Short mmCIF file of N, CA and C in Angstrom, two decimals:
data_model
loop_
_atom_site.label_atom_id
_atom_site.label_comp_id
_atom_site.label_asym_id
_atom_site.label_seq_id
_atom_site.Cartn_x
_atom_site.Cartn_y
_atom_site.Cartn_z
N MET J 1286 31.70 -13.56 -10.50
CA MET J 1286 30.29 -13.59 -10.86
C MET J 1286 30.00 -12.63 -12.00
N SER J 1287 30.80 -11.59 -12.13
CA SER J 1287 30.51 -10.56 -13.12
C SER J 1287 30.54 -11.11 -14.54
N ASN J 1288 31.32 -12.16 -14.79
CA ASN J 1288 31.41 -12.71 -16.13
C ASN J 1288 30.36 -13.79 -16.39
N LEU J 1289 29.73 -14.31 -15.35
CA LEU J 1289 28.79 -15.41 -15.51
C LEU J 1289 27.42 -14.96 -15.98
N LEU J 1290 26.98 -13.80 -15.54
CA LEU J 1290 25.64 -13.32 -15.85
C LEU J 1290 25.71 -12.02 -16.64
N PRO J 1291 24.87 -11.89 -17.65
CA PRO J 1291 24.87 -10.62 -18.38
C PRO J 1291 24.28 -9.51 -17.52
N ARG J 1292 24.77 -8.32 -17.73
CA ARG J 1292 24.19 -7.16 -17.06
C ARG J 1292 22.85 -6.84 -17.71
N TRP J 1293 21.95 -6.30 -16.94
CA TRP J 1293 20.61 -5.97 -17.42
C TRP J 1293 20.69 -5.09 -18.67
N GLU J 1294 21.58 -4.12 -18.65
CA GLU J 1294 21.70 -3.19 -19.77
C GLU J 1294 22.19 -3.88 -21.05
N GLU J 1295 22.85 -5.01 -20.93
CA GLU J 1295 23.38 -5.73 -22.09
C GLU J 1295 22.36 -6.68 -22.70
N MET J 1296 21.25 -6.90 -22.03
CA MET J 1296 20.28 -7.90 -22.46
C MET J 1296 19.26 -7.30 -23.44
N SER J 1297 18.79 -8.13 -24.36
CA SER J 1297 17.75 -7.70 -25.29
C SER J 1297 16.43 -7.55 -24.52
N PRO J 1298 15.49 -6.79 -25.08
CA PRO J 1298 14.18 -6.68 -24.43
C PRO J 1298 13.50 -8.05 -24.23
N ALA J 1299 13.66 -8.95 -25.18
CA ALA J 1299 13.06 -10.28 -25.04
C ALA J 1299 13.69 -11.03 -23.87
N ARG J 1300 15.00 -10.95 -23.75
CA ARG J 1300 15.68 -11.63 -22.65
C ARG J 1300 15.28 -11.01 -21.31
N ARG J 1301 15.15 -9.70 -21.28
CA ARG J 1301 14.71 -9.04 -20.04
C ARG J 1301 13.33 -9.52 -19.62
N PHE J 1302 12.41 -9.59 -20.59
CA PHE J 1302 11.05 -10.05 -20.32
C PHE J 1302 11.07 -11.49 -19.82
N PHE J 1303 11.87 -12.32 -20.45
CA PHE J 1303 11.97 -13.72 -20.04
C PHE J 1303 12.50 -13.81 -18.61
N ASP J 1304 13.62 -13.15 -18.33
CA ASP J 1304 14.26 -13.26 -17.02
C ASP J 1304 13.42 -12.64 -15.90
N ALA J 1305 12.82 -11.49 -16.14
CA ALA J 1305 12.14 -10.76 -15.07
C ALA J 1305 10.67 -11.14 -14.90
N ILE J 1306 10.02 -11.61 -15.97
CA ILE J 1306 8.58 -11.89 -15.89
C ILE J 1306 8.28 -13.37 -16.09
N LEU J 1307 8.68 -13.92 -17.22
CA LEU J 1307 8.32 -15.30 -17.53
C LEU J 1307 8.98 -16.31 -16.60
N LEU J 1308 10.23 -16.12 -16.27
CA LEU J 1308 10.93 -17.09 -15.43
C LEU J 1308 10.31 -17.21 -14.03
N PRO J 1309 10.12 -16.12 -13.28
CA PRO J 1309 9.49 -16.30 -11.96
C PRO J 1309 8.04 -16.78 -12.05
N ALA J 1310 7.30 -16.33 -13.06
CA ALA J 1310 5.91 -16.76 -13.20
C ALA J 1310 5.85 -18.24 -13.59
N GLY J 1311 6.63 -18.63 -14.58
CA GLY J 1311 6.63 -20.03 -15.03
C GLY J 1311 7.14 -20.98 -13.96
N PHE J 1312 8.19 -20.58 -13.27
CA PHE J 1312 8.73 -21.44 -12.23
C PHE J 1312 7.77 -21.52 -11.05
N GLY J 1313 7.10 -20.41 -10.74
CA GLY J 1313 6.08 -20.42 -9.70
C GLY J 1313 4.94 -21.37 -10.06
N LEU J 1314 4.53 -21.35 -11.32
CA LEU J 1314 3.47 -22.24 -11.79
C LEU J 1314 3.88 -23.70 -11.60
N LEU J 1315 5.11 -24.03 -11.98
CA LEU J 1315 5.60 -25.40 -11.81
C LEU J 1315 5.67 -25.79 -10.33
N CYS J 1316 6.12 -24.87 -9.50
CA CYS J 1316 6.17 -25.14 -8.06
C CYS J 1316 4.77 -25.32 -7.49
N GLY J 1317 3.82 -24.54 -7.99
CA GLY J 1317 2.43 -24.68 -7.55
C GLY J 1317 1.84 -26.03 -7.93
N LEU J 1318 2.15 -26.49 -9.14
CA LEU J 1318 1.70 -27.82 -9.54
C LEU J 1318 2.34 -28.89 -8.66
N ALA J 1319 3.63 -28.73 -8.36
CA ALA J 1319 4.34 -29.68 -7.50
C ALA J 1319 3.79 -29.66 -6.08
N LEU J 1320 3.29 -28.52 -5.62
CA LEU J 1320 2.77 -28.37 -4.27
C LEU J 1320 1.65 -29.37 -3.98
N GLY J 1321 0.87 -29.69 -4.98
CA GLY J 1321 -0.22 -30.64 -4.79
C GLY J 1321 0.20 -32.09 -4.96
N VAL J 1322 1.43 -32.31 -5.39
CA VAL J 1322 1.88 -33.66 -5.73
C VAL J 1322 2.94 -34.20 -4.77
N SER J 1323 3.94 -33.37 -4.46
CA SER J 1323 5.09 -33.87 -3.71
C SER J 1323 5.75 -32.76 -2.91
N ALA J 1324 5.85 -32.94 -1.60
CA ALA J 1324 6.52 -31.95 -0.75
C ALA J 1324 7.99 -31.81 -1.12
N PRO J 1325 8.75 -32.91 -1.30
CA PRO J 1325 10.16 -32.75 -1.66
C PRO J 1325 10.36 -32.03 -3.00
N LEU J 1326 9.54 -32.34 -3.98
CA LEU J 1326 9.65 -31.69 -5.28
C LEU J 1326 9.37 -30.19 -5.16
N TYR J 1327 8.34 -29.85 -4.41
CA TYR J 1327 8.02 -28.45 -4.18
C TYR J 1327 9.17 -27.73 -3.47
N LEU J 1328 9.71 -28.35 -2.44
CA LEU J 1328 10.78 -27.71 -1.67
C LEU J 1328 12.06 -27.55 -2.49
N VAL J 1329 12.37 -28.51 -3.34
CA VAL J 1329 13.53 -28.37 -4.23
C VAL J 1329 13.30 -27.19 -5.17
N GLY J 1330 12.09 -27.06 -5.68
CA GLY J 1330 11.76 -25.93 -6.55
C GLY J 1330 11.92 -24.60 -5.84
N VAL J 1331 11.51 -24.53 -4.59
CA VAL J 1331 11.63 -23.28 -3.83
C VAL J 1331 13.11 -22.94 -3.60
N VAL J 1332 13.91 -23.95 -3.29
CA VAL J 1332 15.35 -23.70 -3.08
C VAL J 1332 15.99 -23.20 -4.38
N LEU J 1333 15.63 -23.80 -5.50
CA LEU J 1333 16.15 -23.33 -6.79
C LEU J 1333 15.71 -21.89 -7.07
N ALA J 1334 14.48 -21.57 -6.69
CA ALA J 1334 13.99 -20.19 -6.87
C ALA J 1334 14.78 -19.22 -6.01
N LEU J 1335 15.13 -19.63 -4.81
CA LEU J 1335 15.95 -18.77 -3.94
C LEU J 1335 17.29 -18.46 -4.60
N LEU J 1336 17.91 -19.48 -5.16
CA LEU J 1336 19.17 -19.28 -5.87
C LEU J 1336 18.97 -18.38 -7.09
N GLY J 1337 17.83 -18.54 -7.75
CA GLY J 1337 17.51 -17.69 -8.89
C GLY J 1337 17.37 -16.23 -8.49
N GLY J 1338 16.90 -15.97 -7.28
CA GLY J 1338 16.81 -14.60 -6.79
C GLY J 1338 18.18 -13.96 -6.68
N ILE J 1339 19.15 -14.73 -6.22
CA ILE J 1339 20.51 -14.21 -6.13
C ILE J 1339 21.04 -13.89 -7.52
N ALA J 1340 20.82 -14.81 -8.45
CA ALA J 1340 21.27 -14.59 -9.84
C ALA J 1340 20.56 -13.40 -10.46
N GLY J 1341 19.27 -13.24 -10.20
CA GLY J 1341 18.53 -12.11 -10.75
C GLY J 1341 19.07 -10.78 -10.26
N GLY J 1342 19.39 -10.70 -8.99
CA GLY J 1342 19.94 -9.47 -8.44
C GLY J 1342 21.32 -9.14 -8.99
N ALA J 1343 22.06 -10.19 -9.35
CA ALA J 1343 23.42 -9.99 -9.86
C ALA J 1343 23.44 -9.39 -11.26
N GLN J 1344 22.30 -9.27 -11.90
CA GLN J 1344 22.25 -8.67 -13.23
C GLN J 1344 22.28 -7.15 -13.19
N TYR J 1345 22.21 -6.58 -12.00
CA TYR J 1345 22.04 -5.12 -11.88
C TYR J 1345 23.27 -4.42 -11.34
N ASP J 1346 23.51 -3.22 -11.85
CA ASP J 1346 24.53 -2.34 -11.31
C ASP J 1346 23.97 -1.48 -10.19
N SER J 1347 22.65 -1.28 -10.19
CA SER J 1347 21.98 -0.41 -9.23
C SER J 1347 21.27 -1.26 -8.16
N ARG J 1348 21.54 -0.94 -6.89
CA ARG J 1348 20.87 -1.63 -5.79
C ARG J 1348 19.36 -1.45 -5.88
N ARG J 1349 18.93 -0.25 -6.19
CA ARG J 1349 17.49 0.04 -6.30
C ARG J 1349 16.83 -0.87 -7.33
N ASP J 1350 17.44 -1.01 -8.49
CA ASP J 1350 16.88 -1.85 -9.54
C ASP J 1350 16.83 -3.32 -9.11
N ALA J 1351 17.86 -3.77 -8.42
CA ALA J 1351 17.88 -5.16 -7.93
C ALA J 1351 16.76 -5.39 -6.92
N LEU J 1352 16.52 -4.41 -6.05
CA LEU J 1352 15.47 -4.55 -5.05
C LEU J 1352 14.08 -4.53 -5.69
N ILE J 1353 13.90 -3.69 -6.70
CA ILE J 1353 12.62 -3.68 -7.43
C ILE J 1353 12.41 -5.02 -8.12
N ARG J 1354 13.46 -5.55 -8.72
CA ARG J 1354 13.37 -6.86 -9.36
C ARG J 1354 12.99 -7.93 -8.33
N GLY J 1355 13.54 -7.83 -7.12
CA GLY J 1355 13.19 -8.78 -6.07
C GLY J 1355 11.72 -8.69 -5.69
N LEU J 1356 11.20 -7.49 -5.61
CA LEU J 1356 9.79 -7.29 -5.29
C LEU J 1356 8.89 -7.88 -6.38
N VAL J 1357 9.21 -7.58 -7.62
CA VAL J 1357 8.42 -8.08 -8.74
C VAL J 1357 8.54 -9.61 -8.86
N GLY J 1358 9.77 -10.11 -8.79
CA GLY J 1358 9.99 -11.55 -8.93
C GLY J 1358 9.33 -12.34 -7.82
N GLY J 1359 9.46 -11.87 -6.58
CA GLY J 1359 8.84 -12.56 -5.45
C GLY J 1359 7.33 -12.55 -5.54
N THR J 1360 6.78 -11.44 -6.01
CA THR J 1360 5.33 -11.35 -6.17
C THR J 1360 4.84 -12.31 -7.24
N LEU J 1361 5.48 -12.28 -8.41
CA LEU J 1361 5.08 -13.19 -9.49
C LEU J 1361 5.23 -14.65 -9.08
N PHE J 1362 6.35 -14.97 -8.45
CA PHE J 1362 6.58 -16.35 -8.03
C PHE J 1362 5.46 -16.82 -7.09
N GLY J 1363 5.12 -16.01 -6.09
CA GLY J 1363 4.08 -16.40 -5.14
C GLY J 1363 2.70 -16.50 -5.76
N VAL J 1364 2.34 -15.53 -6.58
CA VAL J 1364 1.03 -15.56 -7.23
C VAL J 1364 0.90 -16.81 -8.11
N PHE J 1365 1.96 -17.12 -8.83
CA PHE J 1365 1.88 -18.27 -9.73
C PHE J 1365 2.01 -19.61 -9.02
N ILE J 1366 2.59 -19.63 -7.81
CA ILE J 1366 2.52 -20.86 -7.00
C ILE J 1366 1.06 -21.14 -6.69
N LEU J 1367 0.36 -20.11 -6.23
CA LEU J 1367 -1.05 -20.29 -5.88
C LEU J 1367 -1.88 -20.67 -7.10
N LEU J 1368 -1.62 -20.02 -8.23
CA LEU J 1368 -2.34 -20.35 -9.46
C LEU J 1368 -2.06 -21.79 -9.89
N GLY J 1369 -0.79 -22.19 -9.85
CA GLY J 1369 -0.44 -23.56 -10.23
C GLY J 1369 -1.09 -24.58 -9.33
N PHE J 1370 -1.15 -24.30 -8.04
CA PHE J 1370 -1.81 -25.22 -7.11
C PHE J 1370 -3.29 -25.36 -7.45
N GLU J 1371 -3.93 -24.24 -7.74
CA GLU J 1371 -5.35 -24.28 -8.10
C GLU J 1371 -5.57 -25.02 -9.42
N LEU J 1372 -4.71 -24.76 -10.40
CA LEU J 1372 -4.84 -25.43 -11.70
C LEU J 1372 -4.58 -26.92 -11.60
N GLY J 1373 -3.71 -27.31 -10.66
CA GLY J 1373 -3.41 -28.73 -10.48
C GLY J 1373 -4.59 -29.54 -9.98
N GLY J 1374 -5.53 -28.88 -9.34
CA GLY J 1374 -6.76 -29.55 -8.92
C GLY J 1374 -6.64 -30.43 -7.70
N GLU J 1375 -5.51 -30.45 -7.04
CA GLU J 1375 -5.37 -31.26 -5.83
C GLU J 1375 -6.12 -30.58 -4.68
N GLU J 1376 -6.71 -31.40 -3.83
CA GLU J 1376 -7.47 -30.86 -2.71
C GLU J 1376 -6.58 -30.29 -1.61
N GLU J 1377 -5.47 -30.98 -1.34
CA GLU J 1377 -4.60 -30.56 -0.25
C GLU J 1377 -3.18 -30.37 -0.72
N ALA J 1378 -2.57 -29.31 -0.21
CA ALA J 1378 -1.16 -29.07 -0.50
C ALA J 1378 -0.33 -30.06 0.30
N LYS J 1379 0.79 -30.47 -0.26
CA LYS J 1379 1.70 -31.40 0.42
C LYS J 1379 2.59 -30.67 1.44
N VAL J 1380 2.55 -29.35 1.42
CA VAL J 1380 3.24 -28.52 2.40
C VAL J 1380 2.20 -27.57 2.97
N ASP J 1381 2.26 -27.32 4.28
CA ASP J 1381 1.28 -26.43 4.90
C ASP J 1381 1.38 -25.03 4.30
N LEU J 1382 0.23 -24.51 3.90
CA LEU J 1382 0.14 -23.14 3.40
C LEU J 1382 -0.45 -22.25 4.49
N PRO J 1383 -0.08 -20.98 4.50
CA PRO J 1383 -0.70 -20.07 5.48
C PRO J 1383 -2.19 -19.93 5.19
N ASP J 1384 -2.91 -19.54 6.20
CA ASP J 1384 -4.35 -19.34 6.05
C ASP J 1384 -4.65 -17.87 6.33
N PRO J 1385 -5.19 -17.14 5.38
CA PRO J 1385 -5.55 -17.51 4.02
C PRO J 1385 -4.31 -17.70 3.14
N HIS J 1386 -4.48 -18.45 2.07
CA HIS J 1386 -3.37 -18.80 1.18
C HIS J 1386 -2.64 -17.61 0.59
N ILE J 1387 -3.33 -16.50 0.41
CA ILE J 1387 -2.71 -15.30 -0.18
C ILE J 1387 -1.53 -14.82 0.66
N LEU J 1388 -1.48 -15.18 1.93
CA LEU J 1388 -0.36 -14.80 2.79
C LEU J 1388 0.94 -15.49 2.37
N LEU J 1389 0.84 -16.47 1.48
CA LEU J 1389 2.05 -17.09 0.92
C LEU J 1389 2.92 -16.02 0.25
N LEU J 1390 2.29 -14.97 -0.25
CA LEU J 1390 3.05 -13.91 -0.90
C LEU J 1390 4.07 -13.28 0.05
N VAL J 1391 3.74 -13.21 1.31
CA VAL J 1391 4.71 -12.69 2.28
C VAL J 1391 5.95 -13.58 2.30
N LEU J 1392 5.73 -14.90 2.19
CA LEU J 1392 6.83 -15.86 2.23
C LEU J 1392 7.63 -15.91 0.94
N THR J 1393 7.11 -15.33 -0.12
CA THR J 1393 7.88 -15.28 -1.37
C THR J 1393 8.50 -13.90 -1.60
N ILE J 1394 7.81 -12.86 -1.20
CA ILE J 1394 8.33 -11.50 -1.42
C ILE J 1394 9.42 -11.15 -0.41
N VAL J 1395 9.18 -11.42 0.87
CA VAL J 1395 10.13 -11.01 1.91
C VAL J 1395 11.53 -11.59 1.68
N PRO J 1396 11.69 -12.88 1.40
CA PRO J 1396 13.06 -13.36 1.15
C PRO J 1396 13.61 -12.93 -0.21
N SER J 1397 12.74 -12.70 -1.17
CA SER J 1397 13.19 -12.35 -2.51
C SER J 1397 13.97 -11.03 -2.53
N ILE J 1398 13.53 -10.09 -1.76
CA ILE J 1398 14.18 -8.76 -1.77
C ILE J 1398 15.61 -8.84 -1.25
N PRO J 1399 15.88 -9.43 -0.07
CA PRO J 1399 17.28 -9.51 0.35
C PRO J 1399 18.13 -10.44 -0.51
N LEU J 1400 17.53 -11.46 -1.11
CA LEU J 1400 18.31 -12.33 -1.99
C LEU J 1400 18.74 -11.59 -3.25
N HIS J 1401 17.87 -10.77 -3.79
CA HIS J 1401 18.26 -9.95 -4.94
C HIS J 1401 19.32 -8.94 -4.54
N TRP J 1402 19.19 -8.38 -3.33
CA TRP J 1402 20.22 -7.47 -2.83
C TRP J 1402 21.56 -8.21 -2.74
N LEU J 1403 21.53 -9.44 -2.23
CA LEU J 1403 22.75 -10.23 -2.10
C LEU J 1403 23.39 -10.44 -3.47
N GLY J 1404 22.60 -10.78 -4.47
CA GLY J 1404 23.14 -10.95 -5.81
C GLY J 1404 23.77 -9.67 -6.33
N TRP J 1405 23.09 -8.55 -6.12
CA TRP J 1405 23.65 -7.25 -6.53
C TRP J 1405 24.96 -7.00 -5.80
N ARG J 1406 24.99 -7.27 -4.52
CA ARG J 1406 26.18 -7.00 -3.70
C ARG J 1406 27.35 -7.89 -4.13
N LEU J 1407 27.06 -9.16 -4.38
CA LEU J 1407 28.13 -10.07 -4.82
C LEU J 1407 28.71 -9.62 -6.15
N ARG J 1408 27.84 -9.17 -7.06
CA ARG J 1408 28.33 -8.70 -8.35
C ARG J 1408 29.17 -7.43 -8.19
N SER J 1409 28.67 -6.49 -7.38
CA SER J 1409 29.41 -5.25 -7.22
C SER J 1409 30.77 -5.50 -6.56
N ARG J 1410 30.83 -6.43 -5.62
CA ARG J 1410 32.11 -6.79 -5.00
C ARG J 1410 33.03 -7.49 -6.01
N SER J 1411 32.44 -8.37 -6.81
CA SER J 1411 33.23 -9.09 -7.80
C SER J 1411 33.82 -8.12 -8.82
N MET J 1412 33.02 -7.14 -9.21
CA MET J 1412 33.51 -6.16 -10.19
C MET J 1412 34.61 -5.29 -9.61
N SER J 1413 34.51 -4.97 -8.30
CA SER J 1413 35.54 -4.12 -7.71
C SER J 1413 36.85 -4.91 -7.53
N THR J 1414 36.77 -6.22 -7.30
CA THR J 1414 38.00 -7.01 -7.22
C THR J 1414 38.57 -7.28 -8.60
N ASP J 1415 37.70 -7.37 -9.62
CA ASP J 1415 38.19 -7.55 -10.99
C ASP J 1415 38.97 -6.32 -11.44
N ALA J 1416 38.53 -5.13 -10.98
CA ALA J 1416 39.19 -3.88 -11.39
C ALA J 1416 40.52 -3.69 -10.67
N ALA J 1417 40.69 -4.35 -9.52
CA ALA J 1417 41.93 -4.17 -8.73
C ALA J 1417 43.13 -4.90 -9.31
#
């Protein structure tokens, strides 16, 4: 895994902004739009986002930094799901949302943190086996 993803320190500021801010926000917006249209499409988007959390965590050498990225990414993803759903103008979500809807953030932040940790851990293990 260490060769597949660039390390955070190796990335340009523009790439960092894209990966850490624009990607979770933009993907959350798309998932929010899908939420009003199709349950399967929304769920596929969420699964892809989960995999993205692992990849995001793998960019870090520091566990702390990976966990902070998980907190930020999960928050942005959840906020933009809700925003995308509202912008889509559909009356009902195709997947049940918690009541109140803002509680969706718990469902995006809580898994995001351990998934980013997993990505960090997989990278650190991969790097230690590469050195052996």
